[in-house]
PDB file of C-alpha atoms in Angstrom:
ATOM      1  CA  UNK A 254    -115.014 -68.381  70.817  1.00  0.00           C
ATOM      2  CA  UNK A 255    -114.004 -64.842  69.377  1.00  0.00           C
ATOM      3  CA  UNK A 256    -110.208 -64.602  67.717  1.00  0.00           C
ATOM      4  CA  UNK A 257    -108.131 -61.799  69.992  1.00  0.00           C
ATOM      5  CA  UNK A 258    -107.325 -60.208  66.265  1.00  0.00           C
ATOM      6  CA  UNK A 259    -111.164 -60.320  64.989  1.00  0.00           C
ATOM      7  CA  UNK A 260    -111.455 -57.709  68.390  1.00  0.00           C
ATOM      8  CA  UNK A 261    -108.534 -55.806  67.962  1.00  0.00           C
ATOM      9  CA  UNK A 262    -109.522 -54.127  64.929  1.00  0.00           C
ATOM     10  CA  UNK A 263    -113.205 -54.172  66.100  1.00  0.00           C
ATOM     11  CA  UNK A 264    -112.443 -52.176  68.569  1.00  0.00           C
ATOM     12  CA  UNK A 265    -109.453 -49.938  66.591  1.00  0.00           C
ATOM     13  CA  UNK A 266    -112.609 -49.331  64.619  1.00  0.00           C
ATOM     14  CA  UNK A 267    -114.989 -47.955  67.289  1.00  0.00           C
ATOM     15  CA  UNK A 268    -112.268 -45.402  67.719  1.00  0.00           C
ATOM     16  CA  UNK A 269    -111.538 -44.558  64.828  1.00  0.00           C
ATOM     17  CA  UNK A 270    -114.820 -43.519  64.140  1.00  0.00           C
ATOM     18  CA  UNK A 271    -115.482 -42.002  67.465  1.00  0.00           C
ATOM     19  CA  UNK A 272    -113.309 -40.085  66.136  1.00  0.00           C
ATOM     20  CA  UNK A 273    -114.042 -38.687  63.023  1.00  0.00           C
ATOM     21  CA  UNK A 274    -117.888 -37.841  64.298  1.00  0.00           C
ATOM     22  CA  UNK A 275    -115.428 -35.459  67.315  1.00  0.00           C
ATOM     23  CA  UNK A 276    -113.457 -33.749  64.595  1.00  0.00           C
ATOM     24  CA  UNK A 277    -116.831 -33.165  61.652  1.00  0.00           C
ATOM     25  CA  UNK A 278    -119.320 -31.558  64.679  1.00  0.00           C
ATOM     26  CA  UNK A 279    -116.039 -29.877  66.481  1.00  0.00           C
ATOM     27  CA  UNK A 280    -115.483 -28.655  62.601  1.00  0.00           C
ATOM     28  CA  UNK A 281    -118.843 -26.861  63.192  1.00  0.00           C
ATOM     29  CA  UNK A 282    -118.943 -24.904  65.862  1.00  0.00           C
ATOM     30  CA  UNK A 283    -116.119 -22.768  64.337  1.00  0.00           C
ATOM     31  CA  UNK A 284    -115.955 -18.738  64.292  1.00  0.00           C
ATOM     32  CA  UNK A 285    -117.445 -17.455  61.044  1.00  0.00           C
ATOM     33  CA  UNK A 286    -113.529 -16.090  59.112  1.00  0.00           C
ATOM     34  CA  UNK A 287    -115.589 -14.253  56.568  1.00  0.00           C
ATOM     35  CA  UNK A 288    -113.860 -10.697  55.843  1.00  0.00           C
ATOM     36  CA  UNK A 289    -116.931  -9.155  56.065  1.00  0.00           C
ATOM     37  CA  UNK A 290    -118.739 -10.604  59.010  1.00  0.00           C
ATOM     38  CA  UNK A 291    -115.239  -9.756  60.952  1.00  0.00           C
ATOM     39  CA  UNK A 292    -115.578  -6.116  59.953  1.00  0.00           C
ATOM     40  CA  UNK A 293    -118.991  -6.026  60.761  1.00  0.00           C
ATOM     41  CA  UNK A 294    -118.230  -7.106  64.930  1.00  0.00           C
ATOM     42  CA  UNK A 295    -115.256  -4.215  64.910  1.00  0.00           C
ATOM     43  CA  UNK A 296    -116.746  -0.724  66.507  1.00  0.00           C
ATOM     44  CA  UNK A 297    -116.857   2.075  64.103  1.00  0.00           C
ATOM     45  CA  UNK A 298    -114.485   4.022  65.954  1.00  0.00           C
ATOM     46  CA  UNK A 299    -111.802   1.270  64.831  1.00  0.00           C
ATOM     47  CA  UNK A 300    -112.814   0.934  61.456  1.00  0.00           C
ATOM     48  CA  UNK A 301    -112.893   5.057  61.047  1.00  0.00           C
ATOM     49  CA  UNK A 302    -109.315   5.150  62.686  1.00  0.00           C
ATOM     50  CA  UNK A 303    -108.349   1.450  61.003  1.00  0.00           C
ATOM     51  CA  UNK A 304    -109.838   3.602  56.706  1.00  0.00           C
ATOM     52  CA  UNK A 305    -108.132   6.614  57.810  1.00  0.00           C
ATOM     53  CA  UNK A 306    -104.583   5.052  58.635  1.00  0.00           C
ATOM     54  CA  UNK A 307    -105.905   3.740  54.347  1.00  0.00           C
ATOM     55  CA  UNK A 308    -106.012   7.753  53.567  1.00  0.00           C
ATOM     56  CA  UNK A 309    -102.501   8.798  55.339  1.00  0.00           C
ATOM     57  CA  UNK A 310    -100.750   6.208  53.073  1.00  0.00           C
ATOM     58  CA  UNK A 311    -102.302   6.783  50.052  1.00  0.00           C
ATOM     59  CA  UNK A 312    -106.025   8.154  48.649  1.00  0.00           C
ATOM     60  CA  UNK A 313    -105.807   4.787  45.513  1.00  0.00           C
ATOM     61  CA  UNK A 314    -106.015   2.430  48.856  1.00  0.00           C
ATOM     62  CA  UNK A 315    -108.373   4.863  49.573  1.00  0.00           C
ATOM     63  CA  UNK A 316    -110.620   4.317  47.161  1.00  0.00           C
ATOM     64  CA  UNK A 317    -110.451   0.467  45.880  1.00  0.00           C
ATOM     65  CA  UNK A 318    -111.324  -0.026  49.732  1.00  0.00           C
ATOM     66  CA  UNK A 319    -114.786   0.662  49.327  1.00  0.00           C
ATOM     67  CA  UNK A 320    -115.198  -2.568  47.085  1.00  0.00           C
ATOM     68  CA  UNK A 321    -114.139  -4.624  50.178  1.00  0.00           C
ATOM     69  CA  UNK A 322    -117.397  -4.148  52.024  1.00  0.00           C
ATOM     70  CA  UNK A 323    -120.707  -2.093  52.518  1.00  0.00           C
ATOM     71  CA  UNK A 324    -118.855  -0.437  56.496  1.00  0.00           C
ATOM     72  CA  UNK A 325    -116.202   0.591  54.811  1.00  0.00           C
ATOM     73  CA  UNK A 326    -118.334   2.998  52.439  1.00  0.00           C
ATOM     74  CA  UNK A 327    -119.306   4.070  54.634  1.00  0.00           C
ATOM     75  CA  UNK A 328    -116.267   4.840  56.848  1.00  0.00           C
ATOM     76  CA  UNK A 329    -115.156   5.484  54.727  1.00  0.00           C
ATOM     77  CA  UNK A 330    -117.136   8.814  54.687  1.00  0.00           C
ATOM     78  CA  UNK A 331    -116.128  10.587  57.669  1.00  0.00           C
ATOM     79  CA  UNK A 332    -114.646  13.635  58.597  1.00  0.00           C
ATOM     80  CA  UNK A 333    -111.389  12.147  60.070  1.00  0.00           C
ATOM     81  CA  UNK A 334    -111.308   9.905  57.012  1.00  0.00           C
ATOM     82  CA  UNK A 335    -110.883  12.949  54.575  1.00  0.00           C
ATOM     83  CA  UNK A 336    -109.079  15.265  56.654  1.00  0.00           C
ATOM     84  CA  UNK A 337    -106.065  12.063  57.292  1.00  0.00           C
ATOM     85  CA  UNK A 338    -106.089  11.092  53.430  1.00  0.00           C
ATOM     86  CA  UNK A 339    -102.558  11.794  51.615  1.00  0.00           C
ATOM     87  CA  UNK A 340    -102.576  14.318  48.466  1.00  0.00           C
ATOM     88  CA  UNK A 341     -98.903  13.159  47.668  1.00  0.00           C
ATOM     89  CA  UNK A 342    -100.081  11.627  43.996  1.00  0.00           C
ATOM     90  CA  UNK A 343    -101.724  15.012  43.147  1.00  0.00           C
ATOM     91  CA  UNK A 344     -99.348  17.916  41.741  1.00  0.00           C
ATOM     92  CA  UNK A 345     -99.397  20.861  42.696  1.00  0.00           C
ATOM     93  CA  UNK A 346    -101.533  22.395  40.814  1.00  0.00           C
ATOM     94  CA  UNK A 347    -103.615  19.881  38.775  1.00  0.00           C
ATOM     95  CA  UNK A 348    -105.735  20.036  35.536  1.00  0.00           C
ATOM     96  CA  UNK A 349    -109.415  20.417  34.841  1.00  0.00           C
ATOM     97  CA  UNK A 350    -110.235  17.486  36.118  1.00  0.00           C
ATOM     98  CA  UNK A 351    -114.295  17.236  37.596  1.00  0.00           C
ATOM     99  CA  UNK A 352    -113.891  13.831  39.691  1.00  0.00           C
ATOM    100  CA  UNK A 353    -109.733  15.230  40.439  1.00  0.00           C
ATOM    101  CA  UNK A 354    -111.440  18.525  42.545  1.00  0.00           C
ATOM    102  CA  UNK A 355    -114.950  17.641  43.752  1.00  0.00           C
ATOM    103  CA  UNK A 356    -111.939  14.929  45.738  1.00  0.00           C
ATOM    104  CA  UNK A 357    -109.948  18.261  46.205  1.00  0.00           C
ATOM    105  CA  UNK A 358    -112.528  19.925  47.350  1.00  0.00           C
ATOM    106  CA  UNK A 359    -114.185  17.162  49.711  1.00  0.00           C
ATOM    107  CA  UNK A 360    -110.338  17.442  51.470  1.00  0.00           C
ATOM    108  CA  UNK A 361    -110.918  20.325  51.993  1.00  0.00           C
ATOM    109  CA  UNK A 362    -114.344  21.170  52.756  1.00  0.00           C
ATOM    110  CA  UNK A 363    -113.193  18.805  56.248  1.00  0.00           C
ATOM    111  CA  UNK A 364    -109.923  20.511  57.090  1.00  0.00           C
ATOM    112  CA  UNK A 365    -107.620  18.067  55.474  1.00  0.00           C
ATOM    113  CA  UNK A 366    -104.279  20.222  56.332  1.00  0.00           C
ATOM    114  CA  UNK A 367    -101.827  19.577  53.488  1.00  0.00           C
ATOM    115  CA  UNK A 368    -105.461  20.514  51.382  1.00  0.00           C
ATOM    116  CA  UNK A 369    -104.790  24.086  52.722  1.00  0.00           C
ATOM    117  CA  UNK A 370    -100.873  23.544  53.150  1.00  0.00           C
ATOM    118  CA  UNK A 371    -101.414  23.948  49.145  1.00  0.00           C
ATOM    119  CA  UNK A 372    -103.549  26.069  48.882  1.00  0.00           C
ATOM    120  CA  UNK A 373    -101.946  28.593  51.204  1.00  0.00           C
ATOM    121  CA  UNK A 374     -98.913  27.660  49.253  1.00  0.00           C
ATOM    122  CA  UNK A 375    -100.590  28.156  45.665  1.00  0.00           C
ATOM    123  CA  UNK A 376    -102.578  31.305  47.044  1.00  0.00           C
ATOM    124  CA  UNK A 377     -98.427  32.997  47.682  1.00  0.00           C
ATOM    125  CA  UNK A 378     -97.513  33.218  44.505  1.00  0.00           C
ATOM    126  CA  UNK A 379    -100.686  34.359  43.120  1.00  0.00           C
ATOM    127  CA  UNK A 380     -99.448  37.791  44.886  1.00  0.00           C
ATOM    128  CA  UNK A 381    -101.090  40.417  44.108  1.00  0.00           C
ATOM    129  CA  UNK A 382    -103.566  38.927  42.878  1.00  0.00           C
ATOM    130  CA  UNK A 383    -104.691  36.420  44.898  1.00  0.00           C
ATOM    131  CA  UNK A 384    -105.855  35.565  48.059  1.00  0.00           C
ATOM    132  CA  UNK A 385    -103.493  38.555  50.243  1.00  0.00           C
ATOM    133  CA  UNK A 386    -104.380  36.293  53.341  1.00  0.00           C
ATOM    134  CA  UNK A 387    -101.976  32.957  52.388  1.00  0.00           C
ATOM    135  CA  UNK A 388    -100.013  33.609  54.956  1.00  0.00           C
ATOM    136  CA  UNK A 389    -102.656  33.099  57.008  1.00  0.00           C
ATOM    137  CA  UNK A 390    -103.729  29.934  55.708  1.00  0.00           C
ATOM    138  CA  UNK A 391     -99.635  28.711  55.955  1.00  0.00           C
ATOM    139  CA  UNK A 392     -99.885  29.718  59.387  1.00  0.00           C
ATOM    140  CA  UNK A 393    -103.347  27.796  60.620  1.00  0.00           C
ATOM    141  CA  UNK A 394    -101.043  24.357  58.699  1.00  0.00           C
ATOM    142  CA  UNK A 395     -98.652  24.857  60.500  1.00  0.00           C
ATOM    143  CA  UNK A 396     -99.771  25.512  63.416  1.00  0.00           C
ATOM    144  CA  UNK A 397    -102.166  22.473  62.898  1.00  0.00           C
ATOM    145  CA  UNK A 398     -98.959  19.901  62.762  1.00  0.00           C
ATOM    146  CA  UNK A 399     -98.535  19.849  58.824  1.00  0.00           C
ATOM    147  CA  UNK A 400     -94.287  19.755  58.770  1.00  0.00           C
ATOM    148  CA  UNK A 401     -94.237  21.509  55.566  1.00  0.00           C
ATOM    149  CA  UNK A 402     -96.014  24.180  55.551  1.00  0.00           C
ATOM    150  CA  UNK A 403     -93.956  24.960  59.132  1.00  0.00           C
ATOM    151  CA  UNK A 404     -91.393  24.543  57.567  1.00  0.00           C
ATOM    152  CA  UNK A 405     -92.830  26.874  54.735  1.00  0.00           C
ATOM    153  CA  UNK A 406     -93.806  29.519  57.167  1.00  0.00           C
ATOM    154  CA  UNK A 407     -90.672  29.313  59.918  1.00  0.00           C
ATOM    155  CA  UNK A 408     -88.952  30.348  57.171  1.00  0.00           C
ATOM    156  CA  UNK A 409     -90.305  33.346  55.156  1.00  0.00           C
ATOM    157  CA  UNK A 410     -90.276  34.835  59.079  1.00  0.00           C
ATOM    158  CA  UNK A 411     -86.753  34.370  58.671  1.00  0.00           C
ATOM    159  CA  UNK A 412     -86.939  36.904  55.763  1.00  0.00           C
ATOM    160  CA  UNK A 413     -88.629  39.535  58.083  1.00  0.00           C
ATOM    161  CA  UNK A 414     -86.312  42.356  58.880  1.00  0.00           C
ATOM    162  CA  UNK A 415     -88.601  41.699  62.086  1.00  0.00           C
ATOM    163  CA  UNK A 416     -87.503  41.057  65.158  1.00  0.00           C
ATOM    164  CA  UNK A 417     -90.056  39.546  66.298  1.00  0.00           C
ATOM    165  CA  UNK A 418     -91.028  38.116  63.232  1.00  0.00           C
ATOM    166  CA  UNK A 419     -87.643  35.979  63.068  1.00  0.00           C
ATOM    167  CA  UNK A 420     -88.343  34.565  66.669  1.00  0.00           C
ATOM    168  CA  UNK A 421     -90.838  32.753  65.620  1.00  0.00           C
ATOM    169  CA  UNK A 422     -89.222  31.516  62.547  1.00  0.00           C
ATOM    170  CA  UNK A 423     -87.187  30.425  64.679  1.00  0.00           C
ATOM    171  CA  UNK A 424     -89.582  28.978  66.500  1.00  0.00           C
ATOM    172  CA  UNK A 425     -91.300  26.499  63.644  1.00  0.00           C
ATOM    173  CA  UNK A 426     -88.031  25.980  62.652  1.00  0.00           C
ATOM    174  CA  UNK A 427     -85.895  24.609  65.235  1.00  0.00           C
ATOM    175  CA  UNK A 428     -88.961  22.552  66.181  1.00  0.00           C
ATOM    176  CA  UNK A 429     -88.938  20.085  62.530  1.00  0.00           C
ATOM    177  CA  UNK A 430     -84.715  20.032  63.220  1.00  0.00           C
ATOM    178  CA  UNK A 431     -85.329  18.211  66.328  1.00  0.00           C
ATOM    179  CA  UNK A 432     -86.931  16.490  64.819  1.00  0.00           C
ATOM    180  CA  UNK A 433     -84.661  15.874  62.337  1.00  0.00           C
ATOM    181  CA  UNK A 434     -86.457  16.320  59.100  1.00  0.00           C
ATOM    182  CA  UNK A 435     -85.603  20.530  57.803  1.00  0.00           C
ATOM    183  CA  UNK A 436     -83.737  18.893  55.176  1.00  0.00           C
ATOM    184  CA  UNK A 437     -86.818  16.813  53.936  1.00  0.00           C
ATOM    185  CA  UNK A 438     -89.214  19.497  54.739  1.00  0.00           C
ATOM    186  CA  UNK A 439     -87.333  21.006  51.648  1.00  0.00           C
ATOM    187  CA  UNK A 440     -86.701  18.660  49.454  1.00  0.00           C
ATOM    188  CA  UNK A 441     -90.482  18.085  49.240  1.00  0.00           C
ATOM    189  CA  UNK A 442     -91.588  21.666  49.269  1.00  0.00           C
ATOM    190  CA  UNK A 443     -89.570  21.774  46.270  1.00  0.00           C
ATOM    191  CA  UNK A 444     -91.183  18.424  44.270  1.00  0.00           C
ATOM    192  CA  UNK A 445     -94.094  20.463  44.690  1.00  0.00           C
ATOM    193  CA  UNK A 446     -92.809  23.984  43.316  1.00  0.00           C
ATOM    194  CA  UNK A 447     -91.159  22.322  39.943  1.00  0.00           C
ATOM    195  CA  UNK A 448     -94.332  21.248  39.183  1.00  0.00           C
ATOM    196  CA  UNK A 449     -96.131  25.086  39.273  1.00  0.00           C
ATOM    197  CA  UNK A 450     -94.842  27.311  37.507  1.00  0.00           C
ATOM    198  CA  UNK A 451     -93.521  31.031  39.778  1.00  0.00           C
ATOM    199  CA  UNK A 452     -95.143  35.295  39.106  1.00  0.00           C
ATOM    200  CA  UNK A 453     -94.367  36.797  41.711  1.00  0.00           C
ATOM    201  CA  UNK A 454     -93.578  36.499  44.736  1.00  0.00           C
ATOM    202  CA  UNK A 455     -93.218  39.306  47.435  1.00  0.00           C
ATOM    203  CA  UNK A 456     -90.151  37.700  49.597  1.00  0.00           C
ATOM    204  CA  UNK A 457     -87.020  40.350  50.238  1.00  0.00           C
ATOM    205  CA  UNK A 458     -84.125  39.117  50.714  1.00  0.00           C
ATOM    206  CA  UNK A 459     -82.954  39.352  53.809  1.00  0.00           C
ATOM    207  CA  UNK A 460     -78.535  41.205  54.372  1.00  0.00           C
ATOM    208  CA  UNK A 461     -79.261  40.843  58.113  1.00  0.00           C
ATOM    209  CA  UNK A 462     -77.593  37.030  58.852  1.00  0.00           C
ATOM    210  CA  UNK A 463     -78.792  34.988  61.393  1.00  0.00           C
ATOM    211  CA  UNK A 464     -75.279  34.217  63.066  1.00  0.00           C
ATOM    212  CA  UNK A 465     -73.945  37.766  64.665  1.00  0.00           C
ATOM    213  CA  UNK A 466     -70.555  36.052  64.972  1.00  0.00           C
ATOM    214  CA  UNK A 467     -69.863  34.553  61.867  1.00  0.00           C
ATOM    215  CA  UNK A 468     -66.469  35.044  60.906  1.00  0.00           C
ATOM    216  CA  UNK A 469     -65.354  33.320  64.050  1.00  0.00           C
ATOM    217  CA  UNK A 470     -68.091  30.735  65.596  1.00  0.00           C
ATOM    218  CA  UNK A 471     -66.684  27.851  65.250  1.00  0.00           C
ATOM    219  CA  UNK A 472     -70.282  25.846  64.716  1.00  0.00           C
ATOM    220  CA  UNK A 473     -69.598  26.905  60.860  1.00  0.00           C
ATOM    221  CA  UNK A 474     -65.598  26.930  60.505  1.00  0.00           C
ATOM    222  CA  UNK A 475     -66.121  23.188  61.946  1.00  0.00           C
ATOM    223  CA  UNK A 476     -67.058  22.423  58.701  1.00  0.00           C
ATOM    224  CA  UNK A 477     -64.366  22.630  55.625  1.00  0.00           C
ATOM    225  CA  UNK A 478     -65.504  22.885  52.447  1.00  0.00           C
ATOM    226  CA  UNK A 479     -69.498  23.736  53.342  1.00  0.00           C
ATOM    227  CA  UNK A 480     -71.702  23.159  54.703  1.00  0.00           C
ATOM    228  CA  UNK A 481     -73.295  20.557  52.718  1.00  0.00           C
ATOM    229  CA  UNK A 482     -76.843  18.950  53.846  1.00  0.00           C
ATOM    230  CA  UNK A 483     -77.278  15.611  51.599  1.00  0.00           C
ATOM    231  CA  UNK A 484     -80.323  14.843  54.384  1.00  0.00           C
ATOM    232  CA  UNK A 485     -81.272  15.364  57.671  1.00  0.00           C
ATOM    233  CA  UNK A 486     -78.526  12.805  60.252  1.00  0.00           C
ATOM    234  CA  UNK A 487     -76.266  15.672  58.687  1.00  0.00           C
ATOM    235  CA  UNK A 488     -77.626  18.382  59.676  1.00  0.00           C
ATOM    236  CA  UNK A 489     -74.599  17.919  63.654  1.00  0.00           C
ATOM    237  CA  UNK A 490     -78.278  20.017  66.560  1.00  0.00           C
ATOM    238  CA  UNK A 491     -74.844  20.518  67.812  1.00  0.00           C
ATOM    239  CA  UNK A 492     -73.898  23.367  66.102  1.00  0.00           C
ATOM    240  CA  UNK A 493     -74.194  26.766  65.625  1.00  0.00           C
ATOM    241  CA  UNK A 494     -78.790  27.123  65.266  1.00  0.00           C
ATOM    242  CA  UNK A 495     -78.301  30.374  63.379  1.00  0.00           C
ATOM    243  CA  UNK A 496     -75.843  29.668  61.240  1.00  0.00           C
ATOM    244  CA  UNK A 497     -77.770  26.066  60.199  1.00  0.00           C
ATOM    245  CA  UNK A 498     -80.443  28.779  59.723  1.00  0.00           C
ATOM    246  CA  UNK A 499     -78.372  31.393  57.103  1.00  0.00           C
ATOM    247  CA  UNK A 500     -76.996  27.795  55.492  1.00  0.00           C
ATOM    248  CA  UNK A 501     -80.690  27.428  54.606  1.00  0.00           C
ATOM    249  CA  UNK A 502     -82.101  30.443  53.883  1.00  0.00           C
ATOM    250  CA  UNK A 503     -79.585  29.838  51.049  1.00  0.00           C
ATOM    251  CA  UNK A 504     -80.869  26.892  49.484  1.00  0.00           C
ATOM    252  CA  UNK A 505     -84.417  28.593  49.850  1.00  0.00           C
ATOM    253  CA  UNK A 506     -84.059  31.703  48.624  1.00  0.00           C
ATOM    254  CA  UNK A 507     -83.761  29.929  44.426  1.00  0.00           C
ATOM    255  CA  UNK A 508     -87.951  27.460  45.517  1.00  0.00           C
ATOM    256  CA  UNK A 509     -89.149  31.418  46.008  1.00  0.00           C
ATOM    257  CA  UNK A 510     -87.771  32.996  43.175  1.00  0.00           C
ATOM    258  CA  UNK A 511     -86.071  35.391  45.802  1.00  0.00           C
ATOM    259  CA  UNK A 512     -83.143  37.273  44.343  1.00  0.00           C
TER     260      UNK A 512
END
């Protein structure tokens, strides 16, 4: 007669063996966790969108991502990616560098709006020796949604004595004010212009105020000690917008060497 303890041990051993066998066979059926294999399964449109998002954050990351796999390298050359690539690390004026020149030229050829904006800004200060259509280049970038281009183009139009042009300038500035980004746009434009020598400016100071009731306008006078805008959260949209743009012009004139 077999002892009960021996029977119990045999059953326990069979259960352990069966469990191990099931675990091993299940592991073999698991899908591959290789990143490159997973990327191969992505639709090309989605892959391009991912690369474009990376490019919009940093051109350095765009440069290094090609080492991940061949599919990333192929998607990197899509025109949509070049339209979105960030140029924040590039100065407005760059020294002669073959790789940098090739990179920036390719961005411009593919219609990168940041590249378009920078070209318009550079040419504007080459007046009268640069391109006469620099304002049109800035206008094109603004119409494509580039916020800093909207700021520069809008403020230039506000300097005009032509009422229709000033109205167009107001439309651009109202958009930025509602988006709470006037101050941040001005600061970015200032950083760009600090890197270049501004030879000329065709702008003239406009002595006609936007606000025709400045002496009695409550929107201006409620700001004791002047209107100091440290950031976009300080921009109270409920106050007189015409006083707001008169104030912004005071900050804009020095950026563009307007005396």
